[in-house]
XYZ file of C-alpha atoms in Angstrom:
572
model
C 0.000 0.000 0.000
C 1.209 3.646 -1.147
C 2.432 5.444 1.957
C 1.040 9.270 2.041
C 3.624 11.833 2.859
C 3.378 13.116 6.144
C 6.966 15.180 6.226
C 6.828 16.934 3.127
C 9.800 19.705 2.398
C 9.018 22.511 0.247
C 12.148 24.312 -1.278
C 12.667 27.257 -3.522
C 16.336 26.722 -4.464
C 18.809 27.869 -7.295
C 16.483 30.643 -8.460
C 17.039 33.403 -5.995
C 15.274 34.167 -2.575
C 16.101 30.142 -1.577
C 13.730 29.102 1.105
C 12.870 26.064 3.369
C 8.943 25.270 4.644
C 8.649 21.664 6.536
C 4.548 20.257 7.044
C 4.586 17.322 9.084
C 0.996 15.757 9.436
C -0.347 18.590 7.583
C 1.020 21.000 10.158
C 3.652 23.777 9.242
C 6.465 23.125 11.617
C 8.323 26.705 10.228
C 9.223 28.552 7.135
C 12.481 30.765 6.923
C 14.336 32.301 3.921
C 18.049 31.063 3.643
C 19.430 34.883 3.532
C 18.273 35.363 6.952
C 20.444 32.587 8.098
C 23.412 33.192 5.309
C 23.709 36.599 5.224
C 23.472 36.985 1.699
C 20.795 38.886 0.164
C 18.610 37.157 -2.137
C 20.792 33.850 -1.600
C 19.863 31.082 -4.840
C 22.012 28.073 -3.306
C 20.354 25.274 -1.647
C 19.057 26.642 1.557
C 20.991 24.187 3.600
C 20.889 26.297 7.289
C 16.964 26.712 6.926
C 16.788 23.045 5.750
C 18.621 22.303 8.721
C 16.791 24.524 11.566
C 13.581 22.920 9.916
C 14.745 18.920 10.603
C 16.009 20.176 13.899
C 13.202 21.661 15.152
C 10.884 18.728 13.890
C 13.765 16.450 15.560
C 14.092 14.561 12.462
C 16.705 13.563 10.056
C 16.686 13.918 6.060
C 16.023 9.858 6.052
C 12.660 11.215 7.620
C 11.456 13.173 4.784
C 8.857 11.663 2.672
C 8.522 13.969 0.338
C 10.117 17.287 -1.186
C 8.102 19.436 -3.269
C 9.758 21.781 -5.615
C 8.649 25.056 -6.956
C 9.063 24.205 -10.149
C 8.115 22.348 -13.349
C 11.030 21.536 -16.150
C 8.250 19.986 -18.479
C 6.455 23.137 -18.441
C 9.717 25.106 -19.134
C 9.720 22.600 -22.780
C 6.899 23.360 -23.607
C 7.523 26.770 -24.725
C 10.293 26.225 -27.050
C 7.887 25.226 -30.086
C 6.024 28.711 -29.151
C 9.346 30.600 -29.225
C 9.925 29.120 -32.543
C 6.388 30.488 -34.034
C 8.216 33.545 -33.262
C 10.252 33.792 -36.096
C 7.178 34.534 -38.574
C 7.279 38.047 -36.929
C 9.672 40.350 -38.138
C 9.557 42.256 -34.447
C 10.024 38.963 -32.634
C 12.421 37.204 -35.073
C 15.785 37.774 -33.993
C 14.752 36.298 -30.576
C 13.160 33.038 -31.793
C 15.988 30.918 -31.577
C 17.404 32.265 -28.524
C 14.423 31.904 -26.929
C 13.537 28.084 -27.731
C 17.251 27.181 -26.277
C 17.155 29.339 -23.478
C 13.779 27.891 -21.916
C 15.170 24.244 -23.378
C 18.461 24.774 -21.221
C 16.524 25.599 -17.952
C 14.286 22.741 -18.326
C 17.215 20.523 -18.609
C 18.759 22.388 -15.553
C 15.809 22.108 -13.430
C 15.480 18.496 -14.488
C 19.125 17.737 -12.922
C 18.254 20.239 -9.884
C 15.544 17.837 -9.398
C 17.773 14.459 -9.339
C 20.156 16.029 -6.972
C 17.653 17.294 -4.756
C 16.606 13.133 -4.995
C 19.735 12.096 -4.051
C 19.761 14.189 -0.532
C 16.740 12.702 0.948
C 16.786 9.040 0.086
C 13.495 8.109 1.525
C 12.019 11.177 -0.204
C 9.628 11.054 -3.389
C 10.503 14.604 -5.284
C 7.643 16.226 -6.860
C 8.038 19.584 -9.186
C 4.682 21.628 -8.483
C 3.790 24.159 -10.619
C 4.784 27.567 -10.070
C 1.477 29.374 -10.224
C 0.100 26.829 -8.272
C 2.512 26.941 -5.244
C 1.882 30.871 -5.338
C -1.474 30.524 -5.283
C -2.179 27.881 -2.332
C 0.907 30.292 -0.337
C -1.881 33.205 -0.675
C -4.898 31.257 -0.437
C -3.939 29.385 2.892
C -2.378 31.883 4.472
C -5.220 33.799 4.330
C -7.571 31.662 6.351
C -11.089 32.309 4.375
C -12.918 29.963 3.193
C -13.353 30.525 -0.533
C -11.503 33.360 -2.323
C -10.711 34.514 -5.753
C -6.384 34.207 -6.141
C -4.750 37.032 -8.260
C -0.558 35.712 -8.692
C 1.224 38.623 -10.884
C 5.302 37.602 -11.255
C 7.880 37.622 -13.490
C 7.510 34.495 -14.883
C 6.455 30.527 -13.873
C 7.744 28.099 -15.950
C 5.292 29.850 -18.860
C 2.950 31.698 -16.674
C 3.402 35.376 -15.600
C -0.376 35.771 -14.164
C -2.752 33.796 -13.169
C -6.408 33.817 -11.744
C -7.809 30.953 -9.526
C -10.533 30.222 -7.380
C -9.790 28.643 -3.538
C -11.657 26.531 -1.755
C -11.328 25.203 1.710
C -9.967 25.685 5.028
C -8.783 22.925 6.634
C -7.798 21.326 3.226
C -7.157 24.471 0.680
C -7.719 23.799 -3.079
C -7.042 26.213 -6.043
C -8.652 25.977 -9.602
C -7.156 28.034 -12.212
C -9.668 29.869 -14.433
C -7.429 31.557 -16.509
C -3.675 32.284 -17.282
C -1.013 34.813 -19.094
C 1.765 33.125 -20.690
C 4.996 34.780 -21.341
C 5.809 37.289 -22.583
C 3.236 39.045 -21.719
C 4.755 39.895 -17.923
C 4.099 42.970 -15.686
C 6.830 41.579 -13.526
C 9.428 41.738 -16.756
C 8.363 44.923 -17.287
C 8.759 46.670 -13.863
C 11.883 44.697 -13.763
C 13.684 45.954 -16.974
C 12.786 49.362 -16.138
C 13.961 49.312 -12.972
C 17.569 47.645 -14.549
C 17.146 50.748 -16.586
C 16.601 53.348 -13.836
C 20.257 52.064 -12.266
C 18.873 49.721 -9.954
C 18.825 46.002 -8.914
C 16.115 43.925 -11.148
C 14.593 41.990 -8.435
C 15.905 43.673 -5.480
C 15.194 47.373 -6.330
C 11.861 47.801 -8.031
C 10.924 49.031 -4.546
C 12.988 52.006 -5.105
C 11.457 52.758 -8.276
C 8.173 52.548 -6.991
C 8.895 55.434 -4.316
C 10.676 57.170 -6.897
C 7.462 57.138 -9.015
C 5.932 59.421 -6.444
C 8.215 62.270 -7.511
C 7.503 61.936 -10.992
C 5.097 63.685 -13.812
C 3.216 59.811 -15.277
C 1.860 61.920 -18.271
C 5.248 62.508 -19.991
C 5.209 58.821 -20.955
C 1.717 57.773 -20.348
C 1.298 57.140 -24.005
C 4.383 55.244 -24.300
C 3.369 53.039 -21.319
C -0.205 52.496 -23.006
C 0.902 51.350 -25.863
C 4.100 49.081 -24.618
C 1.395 47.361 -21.720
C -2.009 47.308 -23.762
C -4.866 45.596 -21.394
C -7.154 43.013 -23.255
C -10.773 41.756 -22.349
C -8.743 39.317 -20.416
C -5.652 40.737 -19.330
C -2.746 42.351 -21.431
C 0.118 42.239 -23.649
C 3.355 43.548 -24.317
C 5.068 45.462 -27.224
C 7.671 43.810 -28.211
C 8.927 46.647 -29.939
C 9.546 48.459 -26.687
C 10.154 45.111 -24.319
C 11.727 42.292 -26.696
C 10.774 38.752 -25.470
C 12.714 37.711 -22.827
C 15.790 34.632 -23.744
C 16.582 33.294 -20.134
C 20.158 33.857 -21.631
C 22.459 36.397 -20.626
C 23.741 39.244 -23.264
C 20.030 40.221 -24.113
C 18.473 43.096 -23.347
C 15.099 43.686 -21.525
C 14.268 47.087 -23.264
C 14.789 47.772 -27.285
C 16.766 50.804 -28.703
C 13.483 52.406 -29.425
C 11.915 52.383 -25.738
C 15.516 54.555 -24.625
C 14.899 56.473 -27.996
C 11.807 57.602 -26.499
C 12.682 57.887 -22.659
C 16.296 58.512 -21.768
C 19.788 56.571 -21.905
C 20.084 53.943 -19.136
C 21.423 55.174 -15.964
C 24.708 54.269 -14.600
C 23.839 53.930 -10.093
C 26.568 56.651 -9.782
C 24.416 58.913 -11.801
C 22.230 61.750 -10.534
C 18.630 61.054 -10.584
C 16.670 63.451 -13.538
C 13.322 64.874 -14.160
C 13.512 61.992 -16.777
C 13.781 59.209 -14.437
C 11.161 60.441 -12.083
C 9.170 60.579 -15.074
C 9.467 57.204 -16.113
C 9.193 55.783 -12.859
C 5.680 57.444 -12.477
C 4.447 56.533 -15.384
C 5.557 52.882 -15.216
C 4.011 53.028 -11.302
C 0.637 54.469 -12.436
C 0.401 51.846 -15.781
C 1.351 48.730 -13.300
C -1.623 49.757 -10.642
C -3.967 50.316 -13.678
C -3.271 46.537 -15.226
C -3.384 45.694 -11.826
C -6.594 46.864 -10.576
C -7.800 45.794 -14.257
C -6.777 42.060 -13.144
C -8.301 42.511 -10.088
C -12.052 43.339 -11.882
C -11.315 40.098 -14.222
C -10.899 37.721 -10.951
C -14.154 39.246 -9.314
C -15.742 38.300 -12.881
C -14.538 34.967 -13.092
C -14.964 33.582 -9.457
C -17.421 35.698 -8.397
C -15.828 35.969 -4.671
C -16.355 38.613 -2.747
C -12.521 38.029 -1.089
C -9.788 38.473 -3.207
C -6.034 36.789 -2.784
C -3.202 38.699 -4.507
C 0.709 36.069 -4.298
C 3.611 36.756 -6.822
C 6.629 39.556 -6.581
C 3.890 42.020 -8.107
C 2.401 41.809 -5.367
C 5.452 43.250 -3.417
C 4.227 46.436 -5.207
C 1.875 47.787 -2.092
C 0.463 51.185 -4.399
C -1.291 48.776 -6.892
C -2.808 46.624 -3.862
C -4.090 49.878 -1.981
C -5.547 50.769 -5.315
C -7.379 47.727 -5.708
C -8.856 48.180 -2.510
C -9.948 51.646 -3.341
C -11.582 50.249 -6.344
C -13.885 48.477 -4.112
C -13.938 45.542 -6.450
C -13.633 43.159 -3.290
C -14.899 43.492 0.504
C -11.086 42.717 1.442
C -8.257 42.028 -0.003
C -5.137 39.716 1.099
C -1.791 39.570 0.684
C 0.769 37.119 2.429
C 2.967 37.817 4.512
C 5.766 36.097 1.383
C 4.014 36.882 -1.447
C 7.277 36.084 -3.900
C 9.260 33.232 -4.692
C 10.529 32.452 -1.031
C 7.106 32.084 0.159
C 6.711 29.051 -2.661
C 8.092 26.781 -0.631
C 4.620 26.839 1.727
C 2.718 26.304 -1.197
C 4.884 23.968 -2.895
C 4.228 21.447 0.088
C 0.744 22.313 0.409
C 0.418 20.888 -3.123
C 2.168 17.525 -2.347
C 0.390 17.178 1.082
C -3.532 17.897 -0.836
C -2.558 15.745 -3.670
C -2.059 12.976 -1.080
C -6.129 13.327 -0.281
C -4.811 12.964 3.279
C -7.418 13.580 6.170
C -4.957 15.194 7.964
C -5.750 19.171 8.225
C -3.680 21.522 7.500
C -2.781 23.852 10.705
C -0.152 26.911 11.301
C -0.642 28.959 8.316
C -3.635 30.933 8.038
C -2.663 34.352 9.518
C 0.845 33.240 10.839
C 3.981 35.650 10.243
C 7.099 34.580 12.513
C 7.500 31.306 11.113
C 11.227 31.387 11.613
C 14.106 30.893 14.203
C 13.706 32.225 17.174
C 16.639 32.476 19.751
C 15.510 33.322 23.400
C 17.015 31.959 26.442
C 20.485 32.033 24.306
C 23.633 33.135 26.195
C 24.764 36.607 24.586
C 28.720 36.488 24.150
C 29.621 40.319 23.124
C 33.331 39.580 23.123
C 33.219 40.423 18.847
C 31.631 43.738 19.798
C 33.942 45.255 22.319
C 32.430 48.581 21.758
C 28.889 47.297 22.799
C 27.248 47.125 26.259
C 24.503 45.456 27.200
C 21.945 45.318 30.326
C 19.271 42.877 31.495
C 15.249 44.766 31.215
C 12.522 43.481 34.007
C 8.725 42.624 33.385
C 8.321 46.672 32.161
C 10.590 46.589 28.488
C 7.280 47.539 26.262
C 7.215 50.503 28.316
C 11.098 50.810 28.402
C 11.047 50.965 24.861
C 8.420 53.097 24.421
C 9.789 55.554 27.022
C 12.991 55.624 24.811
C 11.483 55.773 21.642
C 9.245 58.718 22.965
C 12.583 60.284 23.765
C 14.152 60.458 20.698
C 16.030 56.982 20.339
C 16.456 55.064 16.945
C 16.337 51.158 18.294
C 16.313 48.101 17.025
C 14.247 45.170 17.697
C 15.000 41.658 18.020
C 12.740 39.343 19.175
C 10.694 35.856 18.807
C 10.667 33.856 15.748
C 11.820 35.953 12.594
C 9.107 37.444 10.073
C 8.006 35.575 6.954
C 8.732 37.809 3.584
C 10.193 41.016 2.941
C 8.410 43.098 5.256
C 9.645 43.630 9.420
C 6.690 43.085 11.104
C 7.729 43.724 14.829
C 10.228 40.747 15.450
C 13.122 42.015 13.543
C 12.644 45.846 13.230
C 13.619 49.161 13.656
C 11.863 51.226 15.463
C 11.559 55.546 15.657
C 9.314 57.897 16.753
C 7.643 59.492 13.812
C 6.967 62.745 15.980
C 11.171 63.567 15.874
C 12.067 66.037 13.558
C 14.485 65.011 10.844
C 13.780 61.414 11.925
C 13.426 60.429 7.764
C 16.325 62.164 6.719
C 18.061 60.497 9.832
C 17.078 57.482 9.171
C 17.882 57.032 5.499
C 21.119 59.088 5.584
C 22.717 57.182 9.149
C 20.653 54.405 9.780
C 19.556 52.727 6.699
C 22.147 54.306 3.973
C 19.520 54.513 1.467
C 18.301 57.250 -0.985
C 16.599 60.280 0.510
C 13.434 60.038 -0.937
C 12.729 56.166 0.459
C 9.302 56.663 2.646
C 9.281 54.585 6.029
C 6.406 52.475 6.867
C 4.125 53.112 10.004
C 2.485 50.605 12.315
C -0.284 51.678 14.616
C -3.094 49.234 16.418
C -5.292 47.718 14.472
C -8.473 49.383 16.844
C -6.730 52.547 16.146
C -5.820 52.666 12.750
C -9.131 54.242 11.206
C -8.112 57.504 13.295
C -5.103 57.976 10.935
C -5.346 55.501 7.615
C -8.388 55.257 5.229
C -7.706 51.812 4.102
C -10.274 50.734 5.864
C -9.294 46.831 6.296
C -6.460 45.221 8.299
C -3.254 45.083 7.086
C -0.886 43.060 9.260
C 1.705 42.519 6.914
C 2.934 46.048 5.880
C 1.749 45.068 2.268
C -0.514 47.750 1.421
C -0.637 51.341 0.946
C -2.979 53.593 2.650
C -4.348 57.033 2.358
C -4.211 59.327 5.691
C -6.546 61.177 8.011
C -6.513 65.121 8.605
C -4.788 63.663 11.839
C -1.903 61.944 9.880
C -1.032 65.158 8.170
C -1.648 67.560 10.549
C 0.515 65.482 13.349
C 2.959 62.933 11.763
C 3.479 63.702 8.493
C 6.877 62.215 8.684
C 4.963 58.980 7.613
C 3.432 60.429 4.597
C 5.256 59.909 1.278
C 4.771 62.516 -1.310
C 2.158 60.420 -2.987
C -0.108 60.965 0.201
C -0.068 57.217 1.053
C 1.855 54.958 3.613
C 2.589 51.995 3.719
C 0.511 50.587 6.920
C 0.527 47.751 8.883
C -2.179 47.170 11.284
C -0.719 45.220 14.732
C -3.346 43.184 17.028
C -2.374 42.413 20.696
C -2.908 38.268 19.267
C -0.641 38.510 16.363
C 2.263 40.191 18.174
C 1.740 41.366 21.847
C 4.744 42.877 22.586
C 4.443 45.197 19.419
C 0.963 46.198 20.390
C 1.688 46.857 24.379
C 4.871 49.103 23.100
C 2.864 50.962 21.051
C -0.517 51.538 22.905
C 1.980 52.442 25.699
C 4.182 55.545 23.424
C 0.430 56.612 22.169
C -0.055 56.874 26.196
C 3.027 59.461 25.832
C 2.675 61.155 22.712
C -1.056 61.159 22.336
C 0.366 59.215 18.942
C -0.003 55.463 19.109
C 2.287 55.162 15.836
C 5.563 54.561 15.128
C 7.700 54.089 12.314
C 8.850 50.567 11.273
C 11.454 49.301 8.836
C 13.694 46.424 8.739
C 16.444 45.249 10.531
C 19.416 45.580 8.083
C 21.359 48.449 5.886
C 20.903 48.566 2.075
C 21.643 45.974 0.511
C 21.939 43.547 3.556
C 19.106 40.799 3.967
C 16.779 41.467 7.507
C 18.984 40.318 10.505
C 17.673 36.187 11.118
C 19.894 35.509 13.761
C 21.371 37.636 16.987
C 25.156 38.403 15.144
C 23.669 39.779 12.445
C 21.547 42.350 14.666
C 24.583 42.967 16.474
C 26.455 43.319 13.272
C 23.710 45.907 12.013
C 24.089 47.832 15.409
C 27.779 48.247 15.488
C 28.349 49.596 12.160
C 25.282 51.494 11.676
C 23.488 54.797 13.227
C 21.152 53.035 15.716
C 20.992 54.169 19.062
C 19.955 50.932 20.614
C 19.084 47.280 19.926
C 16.519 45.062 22.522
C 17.527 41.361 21.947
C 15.407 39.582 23.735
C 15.006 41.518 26.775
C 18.559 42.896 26.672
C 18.969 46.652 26.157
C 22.066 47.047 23.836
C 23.886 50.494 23.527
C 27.570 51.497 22.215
């Protein structure tokens, strides 16, 4: 009789953003990225430290894994080549055909091998490639704890895929149909990418940037050029080749033609100054990605009918196009996960393997969980490497200790508990300022963070005060949607207004993280301002801080004040 998995391992390896999620009877014993462990950024190697922490904490060995579901297809990667041939009856696509049918022929191979190697690690282990789309789409669905849902994934690319729209079922056992799908290379996530490689930035790293650069920015100067290159459809869109050629998955190809820099600007080198012509472009690529967006977004309420909508894939890392969705009011609520890219593939990934079983085991410890990772309290603190740090034990009062501090002026950082899911700091690996300091952005980006000026910083407030300063009207717990403001907001902290007249909210219940919600209830008991900002624990270009060296790392050769590790006040 076929044995059904009950210690499935879901990996996203060799890509970038390598991460590690373990279910064991259905239940998700932890999920953490490999960077936060590694140190480095956007890691694509086998995540063997979060592999590790995951088997250790489950006190098992890799003979005890029955199954290892991978976020990826290499079938589906063939099956593209004979399209990428058809190519070559276009004159505007024809000098890519060729390139293209090897390039997604060579990564099918490659995943192929990635796939017998993975084999060969866990012997005991059946290894099953899941769809892209699909491991997306159960991440969002589950994670969102609802019942039934329409499931919006916007990425780069899956295997073929780039969007997809899908209906979920189910609770205890979560199920996704698809209903309808974009192939490549139609791709909002190409796109956003290649102009932000354009703008002098990091293509999957620094499309964040862009997207607060946007806010400085005229849209109409290239509006036309941005309607015609990204034309929406009755059921989604389409790209111009002429001003995005299709993409090769080989090197020495370029994501934007010599006609799209005819008609914008030369591509920036990062030691260039910024220009009226960048800002441009960055608006007007911001305001054409929230308008296919939101037009996505009327398509899934069509097609499912929900009145819930699920939005998984790195587009939906872009937090103005999900705040304008919910001002559309297309949906009664909208959801994003807490890892809405890649990384967070691994969850779903598993999830596939562990439904496809048809086991009656239910799945538990997703739905509306965020600090899925390591967690080191009760660790001895050895600040010998740091001889220029102090440190001091805090009694029963440190919500209020911190909150005293921050009221005062202090830049600290926060350590604590198991570390966040996704890109976001959510309260467990943070950094914390009062937003009521003058200077305290210019501070923070120019000392603390060593970032551009013009980066916004997110607040956080309590969720049963939020409508008092945000018009979002919904919770947001994981930082991953923007907000309009009250009179209040502007009239008292405008520090957490960008120029756009949004911020980037998250909403923090005394359930999902009490210490977070005590510290700030008790600094709005100072201020009369129960808000604070909140941004991650790291510099540019440095992944969020995972383990305690890395926090101490971060506070030693950066501007912070302060850093509470786990009930230890740190100064210099």
């Amino acid at each position: 009789m076929k044995r059904t998995p009950s210690v499935i391992l879901g990996l996203c390896s060799y890509t970038h953003d390598s991460s590690a999620a373990l279910l064991v009877d259905g239940e998700l014993v932890g999920f953490v990225e490999e960077e936060r462990l590694s140190e480095q950024k956007h890691t694509k190697l086998y995540p063997v430290r979060a592999v590790g922490w995951l088997l250790d904490q489950a006190k098992l060995s890799a003979t005890d894994v029955d199954a290892v579901a991978y976020n990826f297809q290499p079938g589906r990667y063939l099956a593209e080549s004979p399209a990428a041939l058809r190519m070559a009856l276009s004159p505007t696509t024809r000098d890519r055909s060729l390139a293209r049918a090897h390039g997604f022929a060579k990564v099918a191979l490659r995943t192929r091998r990635r796939l017998r190697v993975l084999g060969s690690q866990f012997p005991s282990a059946r290894v099953t490639p899941v769809l892209h789309h699909r491991a997306h789409q159960l991440t969002a669905f589950a994670a969102s704890g609802w019942e039934e849902a329409a499931v919006l994934v916007v990425d780069s690319l899956g295997e073929r895929q780039t969007t997809t729209i899908a209906h979920g079922h189910g609770i205890q056992r979560p199920r996704v149909s698809t209903l309808e799908a974009i192939n490549d290379p139609a791709s909002l996530g190409y796109v956003y990418g290649a102009v932000t490689e354009h703008l002098g930035w990091r293509r999957g790293d620094e499309e964040g940037t862009v997207m607060a650069l946007a806010a400085l920015g005229d849209p109409a100067r290239f509006r036309h050029l941005f309607t015609t290159a990204v034309r929406t459809t009755g059921t989604g869109f389409r790209i111009h080749p002429g001003y995005f050629p299709a993409r090769t998955l080989t090197s020495g190809y370029p994501r934007t033609s010599r006609r799209f820099v005819a008609e914008t600007c030369p591509e920036r080198h990062p030691s260039e100054p910024l220009t009226e012509a960048h800002r441009d472009l960055a608006a007007a690529l911001q305001e054409r990605t929230e308008q296919v967006m939101v037009h996505l977004a009327r398509r899934a309420r069509v097609l499912t009918g929900s009145r819930r909508l699920c939005v998984g894939g790195g587009v939906a890392t872009n937090c103005v196009s999900i705040g304008k969705i919910i001002e559309a009011d297309i949906f009664d609520e909208v959801f994003v996960p807490p890892a809405p890219g890649d990384a967070g593939t691994a969850i779903g990934a598993a999830l596939a393997v562990h439904v496809d079983a048809r086991t009656p085991r239910r799945v538990a410890g997703i739905a509306r969980h965020c600090y899925l990772g390591p967690s080191f309290e009760d660790q001895p603190l050895d600040l010998t490497p740091w001889p220029g740090l102090r440190q001091k034990s805090l009694g029963i009062e440190t919500a209020e200790f911190l909150a005293d501090q921050l009221a005062h002026g202090v830049i600290a950082g926060l350590f604590q508990g198991g570390v966040e899911a996704g890109p976001r700091a959510l309260g467990n690996r943070s950094i914390l300022a009062s937003p009521l300091e003058t200077g305290v952005v210019e501070r923070l980006n120019a000392t603390v963070k060593f970032r551009e000026p013009f980066r916004p910083f997110a607040p956080m407030v309590p969720a049963e005060r939020a409508a008092e300063f945000f018009t979002l009207g919904q919770p947001a717990p994981y930082m991953s949607m923007a907000s309009g403001v009250t009179d209040l907001t502007r009239e008292r902290v405008p520090a957490i207004v960008h120029a756009n007249g949004t911020s980037r909210l998250q909403t923090v219940t005394r359930s999902q993280n009490p210490f977070m919600h005590a510290v700030l209830t008790a600094f709005g008991r100072r201020t009369g301002i129960p808000v604070l900002i909140n941004t991650s624990l790291n510099v540019k270009g440095k992944p969020i801080c995972g383990t305690p060296e890395m926090a101490l790392d971060c506070l030693a050769h950066s501007g912070l004040d302060a850093l509470l590790l786990e009930g230890r006040w740190i100064t210099k």
